[in-house]
Amino acid sequence: MEYSQHFLYPSSFFASREPYVVKTVLGSCVAVCLWDPTLRFGGINHYMLPYWTGTDLASPKYGNIAIDKLVEKMKFMGCRVEDLQAKVFGGGELIESVDGRSATQIGLRNIEVAKNMLADYGIPIVSSCLGGKRGRKILFFTDTGEVRHKYLEKRSL
C-alpha cells in the first residue's frame, strides 16, 4: 500500500481518516498516538513540555494542551473516547547534569502528564517505549495503529 506521508514537528498534532505514515523524532518530547480500532484511523501529537502555565499561548507545545487537542480532533472526526487506544513514546533524558542525573527531568514529567491524562480519559495505553538516555524516531500508521520505532545513536560533539 502506498501511504501519504507527514512529518510531525514539535508542538503539533495530526489526525486523518486517510492512511498516512506520520514520522517524528523525539528526545525528551513525548508523542501520544491515538487509534480507533472500530473506525480504523488515528492521530498523533508531539509535545515538548508537560503543562501550560497560562502565561503564554495555550499551544500543543504543552502536553496537557496537546493531549486535549488530539482527543478533541479524534472526537470531531467521529471517534468515541471509549473506543480509543494509546501508544506513547519518548520522554528520554538526553541532557545530564554534573551528577549524572537530569536537572529538569522534563522527559519524566512529559511521560507523567501523558499517563495521567490518558487515565483520566479512560484511554488504555496498549504499548509504550518511554524514558532512557537516547532519542527515538517513530513511524505511526494512521490506518492500522502500528508504530515502528528505533533508537537514535548518541553522538559526542
N, CA, C and O of each residue as an XYZ file, in Angstrom:
628
protein
N       0.845     -1.191      0.000
C       0.000      0.000      0.000
C       0.883      1.244      0.000
O       1.885      1.316      0.710
N       0.496      2.196     -0.792
C       1.223      3.466     -0.869
C       0.610      4.451      0.136
O      -0.575      4.774      0.059
N       1.420      4.913      1.061
C       0.949      5.835      2.097
C       1.317      7.269      1.750
O       2.399      7.537      1.228
N       0.399      8.189      2.049
C       0.784      9.595      2.090
C       1.655      9.753      3.323
O       1.486      9.027      4.303
N       2.589     10.701      3.280
C       3.498     10.876      4.399
C       3.334     12.267      5.010
O       3.011     13.236      4.324
N       3.564     12.333      6.311
C       3.508     13.604      7.026
C       4.633     13.609      8.057
O       4.777     12.655      8.822
N       5.433     14.679      8.080
C       6.431     14.834      9.139
C       5.815     15.697     10.226
O       5.365     16.811      9.959
N       5.794     15.186     11.449
C       5.194     15.881     12.580
C       6.270     16.647     13.336
O       7.170     16.055     13.932
N       6.166     17.952     13.305
C       7.105     18.814     14.020
C       6.715     18.925     15.485
O       5.557     18.700     15.837
N       7.678     19.273     16.349
C       7.335     19.511     17.753
C       6.255     20.583     17.875
O       6.158     21.483     17.040
N       5.463     20.475     18.907
C       4.388     21.433     19.209
C       3.225     21.333     18.224
O       2.552     22.327     17.951
N       2.990     20.136     17.694
C       1.891     19.984     16.748
C       1.213     18.636     16.923
O       1.672     17.783     17.683
N       0.106     18.461     16.200
C      -0.591     17.183     16.198
C      -1.185     16.976     14.817
O      -1.312     17.917     14.035
N      -1.551     15.722     14.522
C      -2.043     15.352     13.201
C      -2.992     14.171     13.360
O      -2.710     13.237     14.110
N      -4.113     14.215     12.653
C      -5.049     13.089     12.629
C      -5.661     13.020     11.248
O      -5.866     14.046     10.599
N      -5.956     11.800     10.792
C      -6.516     11.642      9.457
C      -7.349     10.373      9.362
O      -7.031      9.349      9.967
N      -8.430     10.470      8.583
C      -9.215      9.280      8.237
C      -8.530      8.511      7.117
O      -8.760      7.314      6.945
N      -7.688      9.201      6.357
C      -6.969      8.589      5.240
C      -5.682      7.943      5.760
O      -5.124      8.390      6.762
N      -5.212      6.896      5.080
C      -3.968      6.247      5.515
C      -2.751      7.162      5.334
O      -2.456      7.617      4.229
N      -2.070      7.413      6.421
C      -0.832      8.194      6.423
C       0.199      7.438      7.222
O      -0.135      6.664      8.120
N       1.453      7.667      6.892
C       2.533      7.301      7.794
C       3.089      8.633      8.292
O       3.526      9.479      7.512
N       3.060      8.792      9.612
C       3.497     10.036     10.244
C       4.840      9.761     10.903
O       4.984      8.819     11.683
N       5.822     10.600     10.577
C       7.179     10.442     11.117
C       7.460     11.577     12.089
O       7.032     12.713     11.881
N       8.181     11.256     13.144
C       8.662     12.291     14.055
C       9.883     11.773     14.795
O      10.137     10.569     14.843
N      10.637     12.706     15.372
C      11.848     12.386     16.122
C      11.686     12.958     17.530
O      11.315     14.120     17.699
N      11.966     12.137     18.528
C      11.735     12.509     19.922
C      13.013     12.408     20.744
O      13.817     11.493     20.565
N      13.182     13.364     21.643
C      14.213     13.299     22.672
C      13.488     13.261     24.006
O      12.970     12.222     24.415
N      13.454     14.413     24.687
C      12.679     14.498     25.928
C      11.198     14.714     25.626
O      10.353     14.575     26.510
N      10.886     15.055     24.376
C       9.495     15.223     23.958
C       8.770     13.884     24.020
O       9.394     12.823     24.045
N       7.449     13.955     24.046
C       6.614     12.751     24.040
C       5.636     12.842     22.880
O       5.131     13.917     22.557
N       5.377     11.692     22.258
C       4.332     11.562     21.241
C       3.292     10.579     21.759
O       3.618      9.472     22.188
N       2.032     11.008     21.710
C       0.912     10.134     22.035
C       0.221      9.798     20.721
O      -0.215     10.691     19.995
N       0.125      8.515     20.419
C      -0.576      8.040     19.230
C      -1.928      7.502     19.685
O      -1.985      6.617     20.539
N      -3.008      8.023     19.129
C      -4.339      7.513     19.427
C      -4.859      6.793     18.200
O      -4.699      7.265     17.074
N      -5.480      5.649     18.425
C      -6.022      4.872     17.317
C      -7.388      4.335     17.702
O      -7.601      3.888     18.829
N      -8.315      4.385     16.744
C      -9.655      3.857     16.933
C      -9.771      2.565     16.138
O      -9.873      2.612     14.912
N      -9.758      1.400     16.806
C      -9.815      0.131     16.082
C     -11.165     -0.121     15.412
O     -11.257     -0.960     14.516
N     -12.202      0.582     15.827
C     -13.517      0.427     15.198
C     -13.562      1.175     13.872
O     -13.959      0.609     12.854
N     -13.159      2.439     13.878
C     -13.187      3.261     12.664
C     -11.902      3.124     11.845
O     -11.871      3.505     10.675
N     -10.856      2.589     12.446
C      -9.572      2.310     11.790
C      -8.868      3.561     11.261
O      -8.431      3.612     10.111
N      -8.774      4.551     12.120
C      -7.911      5.692     11.829
C      -7.375      6.254     13.123
O      -7.851      5.932     14.212
N      -6.352      7.122     12.979
C      -5.685      7.587     14.179
C      -5.097      8.969     14.063
O      -5.184      9.633     13.030
N      -4.492      9.381     15.165
C      -3.846     10.679     15.250
C      -2.676     10.614     16.217
O      -2.543      9.674     17.001
N      -1.839     11.629     16.142
C      -0.610     11.668     16.937
C      -0.290     13.115     17.304
O      -0.582     14.036     16.541
N       0.314     13.306     18.481
C       0.836     14.628     18.844
C       2.312     14.503     19.182
O       2.856     13.404     19.294
N       2.941     15.651     19.341
C       4.375     15.721     19.694
C       4.531     16.971     20.553
O       4.534     18.091     20.042
N       4.659     16.770     21.852
C       4.777     17.928     22.743
C       6.125     17.964     23.445
O       6.787     16.943     23.633
N       6.512     19.199     23.829
C       7.851     19.463     24.350
C       7.908     19.614     25.870
O       8.898     19.237     26.498
N       6.856     20.159     26.451
C       6.826     20.476     27.883
C       5.544     19.927     28.493
O       4.541     19.796     27.792
N       5.552     19.601     29.798
C       4.382     18.945     30.378
C       3.126     19.808     30.487
O       2.080     19.441     29.951
N       3.213     20.944     31.169
C       1.991     21.696     31.481
C       2.059     23.145     31.038
O       3.070     23.825     31.214
N       0.960     23.598     30.461
C       0.778     25.014     30.153
C       0.511     25.746     31.458
O      -0.351     25.348     32.241
N       1.259     26.819     31.682
C       1.149     27.566     32.937
C       0.174     28.726     32.848
O      -0.123     29.363     33.859
N      -0.329     29.010     31.652
C      -1.272     30.106     31.493
C      -0.610     31.429     31.171
O      -1.298     32.439     31.019
N       0.729     31.450     31.063
C       1.426     32.717     30.856
C       1.600     33.084     29.382
O       1.738     34.264     29.058
N       1.598     32.102     28.489
C       1.711     32.409     27.063
C       0.599     31.676     26.313
O      -0.372     31.239     26.930
N       0.725     31.537     25.016
C      -0.295     30.906     24.195
C      -0.493     29.442     24.591
O       0.477     28.713     24.798
N      -1.742     29.021     24.693
C      -2.074     27.630     25.027
C      -1.877     26.772     23.785
O      -2.834     26.457     23.078
N      -0.632     26.398     23.527
C      -0.313     25.676     22.291
C      -0.052     24.202     22.576
O       0.174     23.820     23.724
N      -0.083     23.363     21.519
C       0.239     21.951     21.702
C       1.719     21.694     22.003
O       2.168     20.548     21.967
N       2.471     22.748     22.298
C       3.831     22.589     22.824
C       3.770     21.931     24.198
O       4.728     21.296     24.640
N       2.634     22.091     24.862
C       2.435     21.586     26.220
C       1.596     20.316     26.195
O       0.594     20.237     25.483
N       2.013     19.322     26.977
C       1.336     18.032     26.994
C      -0.136     18.102     27.309
O      -0.946     17.462     26.639
N      -0.504     18.885     28.340
C      -1.923     18.927     28.696
C      -2.771     19.546     27.579
O      -3.931     19.167     27.417
N      -2.233     20.469     26.822
C      -2.949     21.064     25.689
C      -2.939     20.092     24.507
O      -3.975     19.872     23.878
N      -1.773     19.507     24.201
C      -1.633     18.617     23.042
C      -2.532     17.389     23.151
O      -3.126     16.969     22.158
N      -2.637     16.817     24.336
C      -3.471     15.628     24.511
C      -4.943     15.993     24.392
O      -5.699     15.293     23.718
N      -5.363     17.086     25.042
C      -6.755     17.536     24.903
C      -7.108     17.821     23.449
O      -8.171     17.416     22.977
N      -6.224     18.514     22.736
C      -6.484     18.866     21.327
C      -6.601     17.620     20.456
O      -7.469     17.554     19.585
N      -5.733     16.627     20.681
C      -5.787     15.409     19.883
C      -7.074     14.632     20.166
O      -7.713     14.141     19.235
N      -7.459     14.516     21.424
C      -8.713     13.830     21.763
C      -9.894     14.568     21.132
O     -10.790     13.934     20.574
N      -9.903     15.907     21.217
C     -10.973     16.699     20.598
C     -11.044     16.447     19.093
O     -12.133     16.282     18.543
N      -9.895     16.418     18.429
C      -9.843     16.187     16.984
C     -10.383     14.795     16.639
O     -11.139     14.639     15.681
N      -9.995     13.799     17.416
C     -10.479     12.442     17.166
C     -11.998     12.366     17.358
O     -12.685     11.707     16.578
N     -12.520     13.028     18.381
C     -13.965     13.061     18.597
C     -14.661     13.781     17.443
O     -15.707     13.331     16.978
N     -14.095     14.889     16.979
C     -14.646     15.650     15.857
C     -14.724     14.775     14.599
O     -15.645     14.912     13.795
N     -13.756     13.885     14.443
C     -13.712     13.009     13.275
C     -14.619     11.783     13.430
O     -14.682     10.949     12.526
N     -15.314     11.665     14.554
C     -16.297     10.600     14.727
C     -15.958      9.528     15.740
O     -16.755      8.612     15.943
N     -14.808      9.609     16.382
C     -14.415      8.596     17.362
C     -15.156      8.785     18.676
O     -15.532      9.895     19.053
N     -15.349      7.680     19.349
C     -15.828      7.716     20.725
C     -14.613      7.503     21.620
O     -13.805      6.612     21.360
N     -14.477      8.297     22.655
C     -13.305      8.218     23.534
C     -13.131      6.800     24.080
O     -12.007      6.318     24.213
N     -14.235      6.139     24.392
C     -14.133      4.792     24.972
C     -13.609      3.749     23.977
O     -13.255      2.642     24.382
N     -13.556      4.084     22.685
C     -13.001      3.169     21.687
C     -11.503      3.383     21.449
O     -10.851      2.544     20.828
N     -10.959      4.486     21.933
C      -9.575      4.835     21.615
C      -8.564      3.993     22.396
O      -8.808      3.579     23.529
N      -7.428      3.757     21.750
C      -6.267      3.119     22.362
C      -5.085      4.064     22.177
O      -5.018      4.804     21.196
N      -4.162      4.033     23.119
C      -2.988      4.909     23.043
C      -1.699      4.098     22.999
O      -1.585      3.028     23.597
N      -0.729      4.650     22.265
C       0.653      4.200     22.298
C       1.479      5.451     22.572
O       1.268      6.488     21.943
N       2.416      5.357     23.508
C       3.139      6.537     23.983
C       4.643      6.293     23.869
O       5.147      5.238     24.254
N       5.356      7.300     23.326
C       6.779      7.172     23.066
C       7.523      8.429     23.470
O       6.960      9.524     23.467
N       8.805      8.266     23.821
C       9.679      9.403     24.088
C       9.944      9.612     25.564
O       9.925      8.672     26.359
N      10.189     10.848     25.909
C      10.444     11.198     27.299
C      11.835     10.838     27.785
O      12.039     10.618     28.979
N      12.791     10.775     26.873
C      14.156     10.468     27.256
C      14.816     11.631     27.974
O      14.434     12.786     27.783
N      15.792     11.330     28.786
C      16.588     12.358     29.458
C      17.940     12.397     28.764
O      18.859     11.678     29.155
N      18.068     13.223     27.748
C      19.252     13.232     26.907
C      20.357     14.141     27.428
O      21.519     13.979     27.056
N      20.008     15.093     28.283
C      20.993     16.037     28.809
C      21.183     15.746     30.287
O      20.236     15.801     31.071
N      22.409     15.439     30.656
C      22.704     15.109     32.047
C      23.434     16.259     32.728
O      24.185     17.002     32.096
N      23.199     16.386     34.013
C      23.930     17.376     34.802
C      25.213     16.744     35.314
O      25.521     15.603     34.968
N      25.950     17.457     36.118
C      27.243     17.007     36.613
C      27.137     15.690     37.390
O      28.018     14.837     37.284
N      26.076     15.526     38.161
C      25.948     14.315     38.977
C      25.371     13.125     38.201
O      25.104     12.076     38.787
N      25.174     13.286     36.870
C      24.689     12.184     36.048
C      23.179     12.079     35.963
O      22.651     11.179     35.310
N      22.485     12.992     36.618
C      21.023     12.990     36.565
C      20.567     14.221     35.803
O      21.293     15.212     35.717
N      19.372     14.158     35.253
C      18.811     15.309     34.556
C      18.368     16.338     35.583
O      17.694     16.000     36.556
N      18.741     17.574     35.370
C      18.386     18.631     36.316
C      16.890     18.940     36.273
O      16.278     19.179     37.315
N      16.302     18.936     35.089
C      14.906     19.361     34.952
C      13.924     18.206     34.916
O      12.748     18.388     35.231
N      14.383     17.023     34.540
C      13.533     15.843     34.398
C      12.324     16.118     33.500
O      11.223     15.640     33.775
N      12.529     16.887     32.432
C      11.429     17.203     31.524
C      10.857     15.932     30.902
O       9.639     15.786     30.792
N      11.728     15.017     30.499
C      11.251     13.774     29.909
C      10.315     13.025     30.841
O       9.231     12.602     30.439
N      10.739     12.863     32.090
C       9.928     12.164     33.087
C       8.598     12.883     33.310
O       7.550     12.242     33.392
N       8.638     14.193     33.405
C       7.409     14.966     33.607
C       6.494     14.878     32.385
O       5.272     14.858     32.534
N       7.070     14.826     31.171
C       6.263     14.658     29.956
C       5.569     13.295     29.943
O       4.417     13.181     29.523
N       6.277     12.268     30.404
C       5.683     10.929     30.491
C       4.525     10.927     31.480
O       3.462     10.374     31.199
N       4.734     11.544     32.631
C       3.703     11.565     33.675
C       2.419     12.234     33.192
O       1.327     11.741     33.473
N       2.535     13.353     32.468
C       1.324     14.029     32.007
C       0.560     13.138     31.025
O      -0.671     13.118     31.049
N       1.264     12.405     30.168
C       0.586     11.501     29.237
C      -0.151     10.400     29.999
O      -1.330     10.151     29.747
N       0.534      9.748     30.919
C      -0.087      8.659     31.682
C      -1.293      9.148     32.475
O      -2.341      8.504     32.480
N      -1.141     10.294     33.148
C      -2.228     10.811     33.976
C      -3.436     11.238     33.151
O      -4.573     10.927     33.504
N      -3.191     11.952     32.054
C      -4.324     12.443     31.251
C      -5.036     11.297     30.528
O      -6.264     11.282     30.446
N      -4.272     10.346     30.008
C      -4.919      9.210     29.338
C      -5.739      8.398     30.337
O      -6.819      7.915     29.997
N      -5.243      8.242     31.563
C      -6.013      7.559     32.607
C      -7.296      8.337     32.915
O      -8.359      7.738     33.078
N      -7.199      9.666     32.995
C      -8.387     10.491     33.252
C      -9.431     10.329     32.156
O     -10.630     10.318     32.436
N      -8.982     10.203     30.907
C      -9.900      9.992     29.782
C     -10.395      8.543     29.723
O     -11.374      8.261     29.033
N      -9.744      7.630     30.426
C     -10.096      6.219     30.355
C      -9.571      5.555     29.089
O     -10.118      4.549     28.638
N      -8.504      6.120     28.514
C      -7.900      5.581     27.292
C      -6.734      4.680     27.691
O      -5.763      5.157     28.278
N      -6.815      3.379     27.381
C      -5.719      2.488     27.779
C      -4.464      2.707     26.939
O      -4.537      2.967     25.738
N      -3.315      2.597     27.597
C      -2.020      2.611     26.894
C      -1.708      1.153     26.584
O      -1.419      0.365     27.483
N      -1.769      0.804     25.301
C      -1.577     -0.591     24.893
C      -0.125     -0.897     24.545
O       0.256     -2.062     24.438
N       0.684      0.140     24.367
C       2.091     -0.040     24.044
C       2.825      1.253     24.362
O       2.265      2.343     24.245
N       4.088      1.120     24.766
C       4.884      2.317     25.036
C       6.366      1.977     25.004
O       6.767      0.830     25.201
N       7.157      2.993     24.754
C       8.608      2.924     24.879
C       9.019      4.295     25.404
O       9.041      5.279     24.665
N       9.343      4.340     26.693
C       9.489      5.619     27.384
C      10.798      5.691     28.163
O      11.347      4.681     28.603
N      11.279      6.933     28.317
C      12.445      7.184     29.153
C      13.749      6.800     28.480
O      13.844      6.759     27.254
N      14.733      6.524     29.284
C      16.047      6.162     28.779
C      16.908      7.378     28.483
O      16.568      8.504     28.849
N      18.028      7.132     27.816
C      19.025      8.178     27.569
C      19.209      8.477     26.085
O      20.114      9.226     25.717
N      18.367      7.905     25.229
C      18.529      8.096     23.783
C      17.237      8.603     23.158
O      16.140      8.386     23.674
N      17.403      9.281     22.033
C      16.258      9.738     21.268
C      15.674      8.596     20.453
O      16.242      7.506     20.382
N      14.527      8.868     19.840
C      13.828      7.866     19.046
C      13.276      8.487     17.775
O      12.898      9.659     17.749
N      13.237      7.694     16.740
C      12.496      8.057     15.530
C      11.301      7.118     15.486
O      11.456      5.907     15.642
N      10.097      7.674     15.271
C       8.929      6.813     15.191
C       8.175      7.043     13.884
O       8.181      8.132     13.310
N       7.532      5.979     13.446
C       6.633      5.991     12.297
C       5.294      5.474     12.788
O       5.212      4.377     13.342
N       4.236      6.267     12.586
C       2.886      5.887     13.019
C       2.007      5.728     11.791
O       1.891      6.644     10.976
N       1.392      4.566     11.665
C       0.498      4.277     10.544
C      -0.934      4.518     11.008
O      -1.462      3.773     11.834
N      -1.563      5.572     10.465
C      -2.868      6.000     10.968
C      -3.981      4.997     10.700
O      -4.986      5.007     11.412
N      -3.839      4.127      9.697
C      -4.921      3.196      9.364
C      -4.867      1.883     10.140
O      -5.870      1.174     10.225
N      -3.703      1.552     10.708
C      -3.569      0.290     11.441
C      -3.228      0.491     12.912
O      -3.386     -0.428     13.716
N      -2.766      1.679     13.269
C      -2.317      1.935     14.632
C      -0.918      1.430     14.904
O      -0.414      1.572     16.018
N      -0.275      0.839     13.896
C       1.077      0.319     14.068
C       2.063      1.464     14.284
O       1.977      2.506     13.635
N       2.992      1.254     15.198
C       4.078      2.201     15.416
C       5.391      1.440     15.302
O       5.586      0.414     15.955
N       6.280      1.949     14.474
C       7.646      1.413     14.386
C       8.565      2.449     14.988
O       8.415      3.643     14.730
N       9.504      2.008     15.778
C      10.433      2.974     16.367
C      11.829      2.390     16.401
O      12.028      1.177     16.462
N      12.785      3.299     16.358
C      14.168      2.875     16.542
C      14.874      3.939     17.360
O      14.548      5.125     17.298
N      15.850      3.478     18.128
C      16.653      4.394     18.925
C      17.648      5.104     18.027
O      18.138      4.539     17.049
N      17.936      6.336     18.367
C      18.958      7.097     17.656
C      20.269      6.954     18.415
O      20.296      6.914     19.645
N      21.332      6.877     17.668
C      22.652      6.750     18.281
C      23.053      8.088     18.895
O      22.843      9.147     18.304
N      23.632      8.019     20.086
C      24.167      9.216     20.728
C      25.507      9.548     20.114
O      26.367      8.679     19.969
N      25.680     10.782     19.760
C      26.958     11.213     19.182
C      27.592     12.236     20.101
O      26.916     13.109     20.644
N      28.889     12.118     20.266
C      29.591     13.117     21.063
C      30.015     14.275     20.158
O      30.241     14.097     18.961
N      30.114     15.437     20.745
C      30.457     16.628     19.956
C      31.936     16.742     19.739
O      32.395     17.685     19.095
